[in-house]
């Protein structure tokens, strides 16, 4: 089938799902020419089947708030593709969550998980519930109600959720507790668990660290390194915090973080002490980033993103489509030489075009942020073995996986001496899944 026909069909069958269309278009534009050169993929309609989720589960989540009022949210789990392993992917709790957003995330997850070299299929879920401004007990009641329905659809060998925006250690704890109670099973059904009940060392750090390890690999290929470089980061949640930690450890100067209210610009560079304060603000006080300026030298730029700040490297670690074509142009004009995406699909298609055209080192999320789900895969392995590895062991494996992901991107993305990491990630991720689908016949 022609690419245009395939994309038209996707748009027609999934009306209004703009983020999903965007994610499919980006993957298909690289994979379709590759698939066309391999008639077996074409003949067996691999791409046509890949863009159709195995199933989509949508459900009501009713819960009682602290005033005993009934609240109703919508829950989702997209089980997109389990050709190479159990469905695997995070849960997002945020007011913006829609079917389109979760389908884009689940679709991306198929290729990302394939790149990690571990046996994991693609899935994603969540709810339009936002934990912001809710008490711990409200979050608990919501999580228990959400899991009461979700439990029947998941399992350690079926579908293994984890965290994403709005879902961290607290939420995973409540979700796991409810699953265990409903099924009377202590099994590795969720990752990102607390250390006391089966969580892997380095899982909280993995996505942010991984995005920096991937940047290191790109730089190494050009006989360069992180030390002495300046970096802008967006977001100030899980991924941003640990990207900042690793960058500081490796001798880079972190100039910014951000949240929904704006950007924190730290001209002198974020210190370890400053980062500890950010973690306290975001993880314990659950307060706006702007309060950082009460005790540290920094400027808060209300309503702005970090992309106008001069930097050598940019790490978008907040959310989808947070960096547009103009931002990309500004970054490149200001001398930014590397972009490593901690978030999923943070750059708009126009921005991606600017990065590709400028030939800077540009790593898309499905490669650069694969460290998070990779350590989730390692958590599954440890749970199955009923063993837990120490931090050094997990970090060593994470580094090796990021280096392997990088190698795969180079292998499939080489273009006249330059590496197109977007093409490389999409094609490398596709091949393994496509070959497994071929083995199963028409299903
Ligand atoms: P968190 O909820 O911990 O943090 C999200 C951060 O992004 C917060 O600082 C939040 O601001 C900011 N943010 C969220 N939405 C918006 C928005 N619409 N505009 C501006 N800022 C926004 O989530 P994570 O750090 O876990 O996730 C960040 C990104 O990384 C997401 O794209 C996620 O899909 C991706 N990712 C996460 C992985 C993980 O392991 N957690 C793995 C791979 C990718 P505020 O503080 O104001 O809420
Ligand atoms: O987007 C992602 O890769 C995640 N949110 C992590 C998924 C996981 O299963 O650890």
Coordinates of C-alpha atoms and ligand atoms in Angstrom, one line a residue:
X1 CA 0.0 0.0 0.0
X2 CA 1.2 3.5 -0.8
X3 CA 2.3 5.6 2.2
X4 CA -0.3 8.3 1.5
X5 CA -3.1 5.7 1.3
X6 CA -2.0 4.1 4.6
X7 CA -1.8 7.5 6.4
X8 CA -5.2 8.6 4.9
X9 CA -6.7 5.4 6.3
X10 CA -5.2 6.0 9.7
X11 CA -6.6 9.5 9.8
X12 CA -10.0 8.3 8.5
X13 CA -10.3 5.5 11.1
X14 CA -9.0 7.5 14.0
X15 CA -10.7 10.9 13.4
X16 CA -9.4 13.9 15.4
X17 CA -6.6 11.9 17.1
X18 CA -3.9 14.4 16.1
X19 CA -1.1 13.2 18.3
X20 CA -1.7 9.6 17.1
X21 CA -1.6 10.8 13.5
X22 CA 1.6 12.7 14.2
X23 CA 3.4 9.7 15.7
X24 CA 2.3 7.3 13.0
X25 CA 3.3 9.7 10.2
X26 CA 6.7 10.1 11.7
X27 CA 7.4 6.4 11.9
X28 CA 5.8 5.4 8.6
X29 CA 7.7 8.0 6.6
X30 CA 11.0 6.2 7.5
X31 CA 9.7 2.7 7.7
X32 CA 7.6 2.6 4.6
X33 CA 10.5 3.0 2.1
X34 CA 12.4 0.4 4.1
X35 CA 9.4 -2.0 4.1
X36 CA 8.9 -1.4 0.3
X37 CA 12.4 -2.8 -0.3
X38 CA 11.5 -5.9 1.7
X39 CA 8.5 -7.4 -0.2
X40 CA 7.7 -9.9 2.6
X41 CA 6.7 -7.0 4.9
X42 CA 4.5 -5.5 2.2
X43 CA 2.9 -8.8 1.2
X44 CA 2.0 -9.6 4.8
X45 CA 0.6 -6.1 5.4
X46 CA 2.9 -5.6 8.4
X47 CA 2.5 -1.8 8.5
X48 CA -1.2 -1.9 8.0
X49 CA -1.5 -4.3 11.0
X50 CA 1.0 -2.4 13.1
X51 CA -1.0 0.8 13.1
X52 CA -4.1 -1.0 14.5
X53 CA -3.9 -1.6 18.3
X54 CA -4.4 -5.1 19.5
X55 CA -7.1 -3.7 21.8
X56 CA -8.1 -0.5 23.6
X57 CA -9.7 -0.7 27.0
X58 CA -11.7 2.3 28.3
X59 CA -13.4 2.4 31.6
X60 CA -15.2 4.5 34.2
X61 CA -13.3 5.4 37.4
X62 CA -15.6 6.6 40.2
X63 CA -14.1 7.6 43.5
X64 CA -15.0 9.7 46.6
X65 CA -13.1 13.0 47.3
X66 CA -12.4 14.2 50.8
X67 CA -15.8 15.9 51.0
X68 CA -17.5 12.6 50.1
X69 CA -18.5 13.9 46.7
X70 CA -18.6 11.4 43.9
X71 CA -16.0 12.1 41.2
X72 CA -15.9 10.4 37.8
X73 CA -12.8 10.0 35.6
X74 CA -12.1 7.9 32.6
X75 CA -9.4 5.2 32.6
X76 CA -7.6 3.7 29.6
X77 CA -5.2 0.9 28.7
X78 CA -4.0 0.7 25.1
X79 CA -2.5 -2.8 24.4
X80 CA -0.9 -1.9 21.1
X81 CA 1.4 -4.8 20.2
X82 CA 2.7 -7.8 22.0
X83 CA 4.7 -9.4 19.2
X84 CA 8.0 -9.5 21.1
X85 CA 6.8 -9.6 24.8
X86 CA 4.1 -8.6 27.3
X87 CA 2.6 -5.2 26.8
X88 CA 4.8 -2.7 28.6
X89 CA 4.5 1.1 29.1
X90 CA 3.6 3.7 31.6
X91 CA 0.4 5.2 33.0
X92 CA -0.2 8.9 32.7
X93 CA -2.5 10.8 35.1
X94 CA -3.1 14.3 33.8
X95 CA -6.1 16.5 32.9
X96 CA -4.9 16.5 29.3
X97 CA -5.0 12.7 28.8
X98 CA -7.1 11.6 25.8
X99 CA -7.4 8.5 23.7
X100 CA -5.2 10.2 21.0
X101 CA -2.4 11.0 23.5
X102 CA -2.3 7.4 24.9
X103 CA -2.4 5.9 21.5
X104 CA 0.5 8.0 20.3
X105 CA 2.4 7.0 23.4
X106 CA 1.6 3.3 23.1
X107 CA 2.6 3.3 19.4
X108 CA 5.9 5.0 20.1
X109 CA 6.5 2.5 22.9
X110 CA 6.4 -0.5 20.5
X111 CA 9.6 0.8 18.7
X112 CA 11.3 2.1 21.9
X113 CA 10.8 -1.2 23.7
X114 CA 12.1 -3.1 20.7
X115 CA 15.2 -0.9 20.6
X116 CA 16.1 -1.8 24.2
X117 CA 16.9 -5.3 23.2
X118 CA 14.6 -6.6 25.9
X119 CA 11.4 -8.7 25.3
X120 CA 8.7 -6.1 25.8
X121 CA 5.7 -5.2 23.7
X122 CA 4.1 -1.7 23.5
X123 CA 1.3 -0.4 25.7
X124 CA 0.3 2.7 27.6
X125 CA -2.6 3.8 29.8
X126 CA -3.8 6.4 32.2
X127 CA -6.6 8.7 33.1
X128 CA -7.7 12.3 32.8
X129 CA -7.4 12.4 36.6
X130 CA -4.8 14.9 37.8
X131 CA -3.1 14.2 41.1
X132 CA -2.3 18.0 41.4
X133 CA -4.0 19.6 44.4
X134 CA -5.4 16.3 45.6
X135 CA -4.7 14.9 49.1
X136 CA -2.8 11.6 49.5
X137 CA -6.0 9.9 50.5
X138 CA -7.8 11.1 47.4
X139 CA -5.0 9.9 45.2
X140 CA -5.2 6.6 47.0
X141 CA -8.9 6.2 46.5
X142 CA -8.6 7.1 42.8
X143 CA -5.7 4.6 42.3
X144 CA -7.7 1.8 44.1
X145 CA -10.7 2.4 41.9
X146 CA -8.6 2.6 38.8
X147 CA -6.8 -0.7 39.6
X148 CA -10.1 -2.4 40.5
X149 CA -11.0 -2.3 36.8
X150 CA -7.4 -2.5 35.3
X151 CA -6.4 -5.6 37.3
X152 CA -8.5 -7.9 35.1
X153 CA -6.6 -6.8 32.0
X154 CA -2.9 -7.0 33.2
X155 CA -0.5 -9.4 34.7
X156 CA 3.3 -10.1 35.0
X157 CA 3.2 -12.0 31.7
X158 CA 0.4 -10.1 30.1
X159 CA 0.8 -6.3 30.5
X160 CA 3.1 -4.5 32.9
X161 CA 2.3 -0.8 33.5
X162 CA 4.7 1.7 35.2
X163 CA 4.8 5.5 35.7
X164 CA 4.7 8.5 33.4
X165 CA 3.5 12.1 33.9
X166 CA 1.6 12.3 37.2
X167 CA 2.4 8.7 38.2
X168 CA 5.4 8.3 40.5
X169 CA 6.4 6.1 43.4
X170 CA 3.3 7.2 45.5
X171 CA 0.8 6.2 42.8
X172 CA 2.6 3.0 41.9
X173 CA 2.5 2.0 45.5
X174 CA -1.2 2.4 45.8
X175 CA -1.8 0.7 42.4
X176 CA 0.4 -2.3 43.3
X177 CA -1.1 -2.6 46.8
X178 CA -4.6 -2.8 45.2
X179 CA -3.6 -5.3 42.5
X180 CA -2.0 -7.6 45.2
X181 CA -5.1 -7.4 47.3
X182 CA -7.5 -8.1 44.4
X183 CA -5.6 -11.0 42.8
X184 CA -3.9 -12.3 45.9
X185 CA -0.6 -12.4 43.9
X186 CA 2.7 -10.8 44.7
X187 CA 4.1 -10.6 41.2
X188 CA 6.0 -8.1 39.0
X189 CA 2.8 -6.6 37.5
X190 CA 4.1 -3.0 37.8
X191 CA 7.5 -1.5 37.6
X192 CA 8.9 1.6 39.3
X193 CA 7.9 0.0 42.6
X194 CA 9.4 1.0 45.9
X195 CA 12.7 -0.6 46.8
X196 CA 11.1 -2.5 49.7
X197 CA 8.6 -4.4 47.5
X198 CA 10.4 -5.4 44.4
X199 CA 11.5 -2.1 42.8
X200 CA 14.8 -2.0 40.9
X201 CA 17.7 0.2 41.9
X202 CA 18.2 3.1 39.4
X203 CA 14.7 2.9 38.0
X204 CA 13.8 6.4 39.3
X205 CA 17.1 7.7 37.7
X206 CA 17.0 5.6 34.6
X207 CA 15.2 7.8 32.0
X208 CA 17.1 11.0 32.8
X209 CA 20.5 9.2 33.1
X210 CA 19.7 7.2 29.9
X211 CA 19.1 10.4 27.9
X212 CA 22.5 11.8 29.1
X213 CA 24.2 8.4 28.3
X214 CA 22.7 8.5 24.8
X215 CA 24.0 12.1 24.4
X216 CA 27.4 10.9 25.5
X217 CA 27.4 8.2 22.9
X218 CA 26.5 10.7 20.1
X219 CA 29.3 13.0 21.3
X220 CA 31.8 10.2 21.6
X221 CA 31.2 9.4 17.9
X222 CA 32.4 12.9 17.2
X223 CA 35.4 12.6 19.6
X224 CA 33.7 15.0 22.0
X225 CA 32.2 14.7 25.5
X226 CA 29.8 16.3 28.0
X227 CA 32.3 18.0 30.3
X228 CA 32.3 21.8 30.1
X229 CA 29.2 22.0 27.9
X230 CA 26.1 24.0 28.8
X231 CA 22.6 22.4 28.8
X232 CA 19.0 23.6 28.9
X233 CA 16.4 21.2 30.3
X234 CA 12.7 21.6 30.3
X235 CA 10.4 20.0 32.9
X236 CA 11.3 19.5 36.6
X237 CA 9.7 16.1 37.2
X238 CA 11.3 12.6 37.3
X239 CA 13.0 12.7 33.9
X240 CA 14.3 16.3 34.2
X241 CA 15.6 15.9 37.7
X242 CA 17.8 12.9 36.9
X243 CA 19.0 14.3 33.6
X244 CA 20.1 17.3 35.6
X245 CA 21.8 15.1 38.2
X246 CA 23.8 13.1 35.6
X247 CA 24.8 16.2 33.6
X248 CA 26.1 17.9 36.8
X249 CA 28.0 14.7 37.7
X250 CA 29.6 14.7 34.3
X251 CA 30.7 18.3 34.5
X252 CA 28.1 20.1 32.4
X253 CA 26.5 23.4 33.3
X254 CA 22.7 23.0 33.7
X255 CA 21.1 26.4 32.8
X256 CA 17.4 25.7 33.2
X257 CA 14.5 23.6 34.3
X258 CA 10.8 24.4 33.8
X259 CA 7.3 23.6 34.8
X260 CA 3.8 24.5 33.6
X261 CA 4.2 28.0 34.9
X262 CA 7.4 28.9 33.2
X263 CA 11.2 28.5 33.1
X264 CA 13.7 28.7 35.8
X265 CA 16.9 30.3 34.4
X266 CA 20.0 29.7 36.4
X267 CA 22.9 31.6 34.7
X268 CA 25.5 30.3 37.1
X269 CA 24.5 26.7 36.6
X270 CA 22.4 24.4 38.8
X271 CA 24.4 23.0 41.8
X272 CA 23.9 19.7 43.5
X273 CA 22.5 21.6 46.5
X274 CA 20.1 23.5 44.1
X275 CA 18.9 20.2 42.6
X276 CA 18.2 18.8 46.0
X277 CA 16.0 21.8 46.6
X278 CA 14.2 21.3 43.3
X279 CA 13.5 17.7 44.3
X280 CA 12.1 18.8 47.6
X281 CA 9.9 21.4 45.9
X282 CA 8.6 19.0 43.2
X283 CA 8.5 15.7 45.0
X284 CA 7.6 16.6 48.6
X285 CA 6.1 20.0 48.7
X286 CA 4.5 19.6 45.3
X287 CA 4.9 23.3 44.8
X288 CA 5.7 25.5 41.8
X289 CA 9.3 25.8 40.7
X290 CA 9.3 29.5 41.1
X291 CA 9.7 29.2 44.9
X292 CA 13.3 28.1 44.1
X293 CA 14.2 31.8 43.7
X294 CA 13.4 32.4 47.3
X295 CA 16.6 30.7 48.4
X296 CA 18.8 30.5 45.3
X297 CA 20.2 32.8 42.7
X298 CA 18.0 32.4 39.6
X299 CA 15.4 34.1 37.5
X300 CA 11.9 32.7 36.9
X301 CA 10.5 33.5 33.4
X302 CA 6.7 33.2 33.7
X303 CA 5.0 31.6 30.7
X304 CA 8.3 31.0 28.8
X305 CA 10.0 27.8 27.7
X306 CA 13.8 27.4 28.0
X307 CA 14.6 27.3 24.2
X308 CA 15.7 30.9 23.9
X309 CA 18.6 30.4 26.3
X310 CA 22.0 29.9 24.6
X311 CA 23.2 26.4 25.1
X312 CA 25.4 23.6 23.7
X313 CA 22.8 20.9 24.4
X314 CA 19.0 20.8 24.9
X315 CA 17.1 18.2 26.8
X316 CA 13.3 18.5 26.4
X317 CA 12.0 16.5 29.4
X318 CA 8.4 17.8 29.9
X319 CA 5.8 16.8 27.4
X320 CA 4.8 16.3 23.8
X321 CA 5.0 19.2 21.3
X322 CA 6.7 21.5 23.8
X323 CA 9.4 22.6 21.3
X324 CA 8.2 24.0 17.9
X325 CA 9.8 25.0 14.7
X326 CA 10.7 28.5 15.9
X327 CA 12.2 27.2 19.1
X328 CA 14.3 24.7 17.0
X329 CA 15.5 27.5 14.8
X330 CA 16.4 29.6 17.8
X331 CA 18.3 26.7 19.4
X332 CA 20.3 26.0 16.2
X333 CA 21.0 29.7 15.5
X334 CA 22.3 30.0 19.1
X335 CA 24.8 27.2 18.5
X336 CA 23.0 24.3 20.1
X337 CA 24.8 21.2 18.7
X338 CA 22.8 18.4 20.4
X339 CA 19.2 17.6 21.3
X340 CA 18.4 14.5 23.4
X341 CA 14.7 14.0 24.1
X342 CA 13.9 12.8 27.6
X343 CA 10.2 13.4 26.9
X344 CA 8.1 11.5 24.3
X345 CA 7.6 13.4 21.0
X346 CA 8.5 16.8 22.5
X347 CA 9.5 18.3 19.2
X348 CA 6.8 19.2 16.6
X349 CA 7.2 17.9 13.1
X350 CA 8.4 21.3 12.0
X351 CA 11.1 21.3 14.8
X352 CA 12.2 17.8 13.7
X353 CA 12.7 19.1 10.2
X354 CA 14.8 22.0 11.4
X355 CA 17.0 19.7 13.5
X356 CA 17.4 17.2 10.6
X357 CA 18.1 20.0 8.1
X358 CA 20.8 21.6 10.3
X359 CA 22.6 18.2 10.8
X360 CA 23.0 18.7 14.5
X361 CA 23.0 15.6 16.7
X362 CA 19.3 15.0 17.3
X363 CA 18.1 12.0 19.2
X364 CA 14.3 11.3 19.2
X365 CA 12.6 10.2 22.5
X366 CA 12.1 6.6 21.4
X367 CA 15.9 6.2 21.4
X368 CA 17.1 8.8 24.0
X369 CA 14.5 8.1 26.7
X370 CA 14.5 4.3 26.3
X371 CA 16.6 3.9 29.5
X372 CA 13.5 4.2 31.7
X373 CA 11.6 1.3 30.2
X374 CA 14.9 -0.6 29.8
X375 CA 15.4 -0.6 33.6
X376 CA 11.7 -1.5 33.9
X377 CA 12.6 -4.5 31.9
X378 CA 15.4 -5.2 34.2
X379 CA 13.0 -4.9 37.2
X380 CA 10.8 -7.5 35.5
X381 CA 13.9 -9.8 35.2
X382 CA 14.8 -9.3 38.8
X383 CA 11.2 -9.9 40.0
X384 CA 11.1 -13.2 38.0
X385 CA 14.3 -14.3 39.6
X386 CA 13.3 -13.1 43.0
X387 CA 16.6 -11.4 43.2
X388 CA 17.7 -7.8 43.3
X389 CA 20.8 -6.4 41.7
X390 CA 22.9 -3.5 43.2
X391 CA 23.0 0.0 41.8
X392 CA 26.3 -0.6 40.1
X393 CA 25.0 -3.7 38.3
X394 CA 21.8 -2.0 37.1
X395 CA 23.7 1.2 36.0
X396 CA 26.2 -0.9 34.1
X397 CA 23.4 -2.7 32.3
X398 CA 21.6 0.6 31.6
X399 CA 24.8 2.1 30.0
X400 CA 25.3 -1.0 27.9
X401 CA 21.7 -0.8 26.7
X402 CA 21.9 2.9 25.8
X403 CA 25.1 2.2 23.9
X404 CA 23.4 -0.7 22.0
X405 CA 20.4 1.5 21.2
X406 CA 22.8 4.1 19.9
X407 CA 24.6 1.4 17.8
X408 CA 21.3 0.2 16.3
X409 CA 20.3 3.8 15.3
X410 CA 23.7 4.3 13.7
X411 CA 23.4 1.0 11.8
X412 CA 20.0 1.9 10.3
X413 CA 20.3 5.6 10.2
X414 CA 23.6 6.3 8.4
X415 CA 23.2 8.8 5.6
X416 CA 26.3 10.0 3.8
X417 CA 28.6 10.3 6.8
X418 CA 25.8 11.7 9.0
X419 CA 23.5 9.7 11.3
X420 CA 19.7 10.3 11.0
X421 CA 18.8 9.0 14.5
X422 CA 15.1 9.4 13.8
X423 CA 15.2 7.1 10.8
X424 CA 17.6 4.8 12.5
X425 CA 15.4 4.4 15.6
X426 CA 12.3 3.9 13.6
X427 CA 13.7 1.3 11.3
X428 CA 15.8 -0.6 13.9
X429 CA 12.7 -0.7 16.2
X430 CA 10.5 -1.9 13.4
X431 CA 12.6 -4.8 12.1
X432 CA 12.4 -7.0 15.2
X433 CA 8.7 -6.5 15.7
X434 CA 8.0 -7.0 12.0
X435 CA 9.9 -10.2 11.9
X436 CA 8.1 -11.6 14.9
X437 CA 4.8 -10.7 13.3
X438 CA 5.8 -12.5 10.1
X439 CA 6.6 -15.6 12.2
X440 CA 3.0 -15.6 13.6
X441 CA 1.2 -15.5 10.2
X442 CA -1.9 -13.4 9.7
X443 CA -3.2 -12.5 13.1
Ligands
LIG1 P1 6.5 14.1 35.8 O1 5.1 14.2 36.1 O2 7.5 13.6 36.9 O3 7.1 15.6 35.4 C1 6.5 16.2 34.3 C2 7.2 17.6 34.2 O4 6.8 18.2 32.9 C3 6.7 18.5 35.3 O5 7.7 19.4 35.6 C4 5.5 19.2 34.6 O6 5.3 20.5 35.2 C5 6.0 19.4 33.2 N1 4.9 19.4 32.3 C6 3.9 18.4 32.1 N2 3.0 18.8 31.2 C7 3.4 20.0 30.8 C8 2.8 21.0 29.9 N3 1.7 20.7 29.3 N4 3.5 22.1 29.7 C9 4.6 22.4 30.4 N5 5.2 21.6 31.3 C10 4.6 20.4 31.5 O7 6.7 13.2 34.5 P2 8.0 12.5 33.9 O8 9.2 13.3 34.2 O9 7.9 11.1 34.3 O10 7.7 12.6 32.3 C11 8.2 13.7 31.5 C12 8.2 13.2 30.1 O11 9.1 12.1 29.9 C13 6.9 12.7 29.5 O12 6.9 13.1 28.1 C14 7.0 11.2 29.6 O13 6.1 10.6 28.7 C15 8.4 11.0 29.3 N6 9.0 9.8 29.8 C16 8.9 9.4 31.1 C17 9.5 8.2 31.5 C18 9.6 7.8 32.9 O14 10.2 6.8 33.2 N7 9.0 8.5 33.8 C19 10.2 7.3 30.5 C20 10.3 7.8 29.2 C21 9.7 9.0 28.8 P3 4.6 20.7 36.7 O15 5.8 20.4 37.6 O16 4.1 22.1 36.7 O17 3.6 19.6 36.8
LIG2 O1 7.5 6.4 28.1 C1 8.0 5.5 28.8 O2 8.9 4.8 28.3 C2 7.7 5.4 30.2 N1 6.9 6.2 30.7 C3 8.2 4.3 31.0 C4 7.5 3.0 30.7 C5 7.9 1.8 31.6 O3 7.2 0.8 31.5 O4 8.8 1.9 32.4

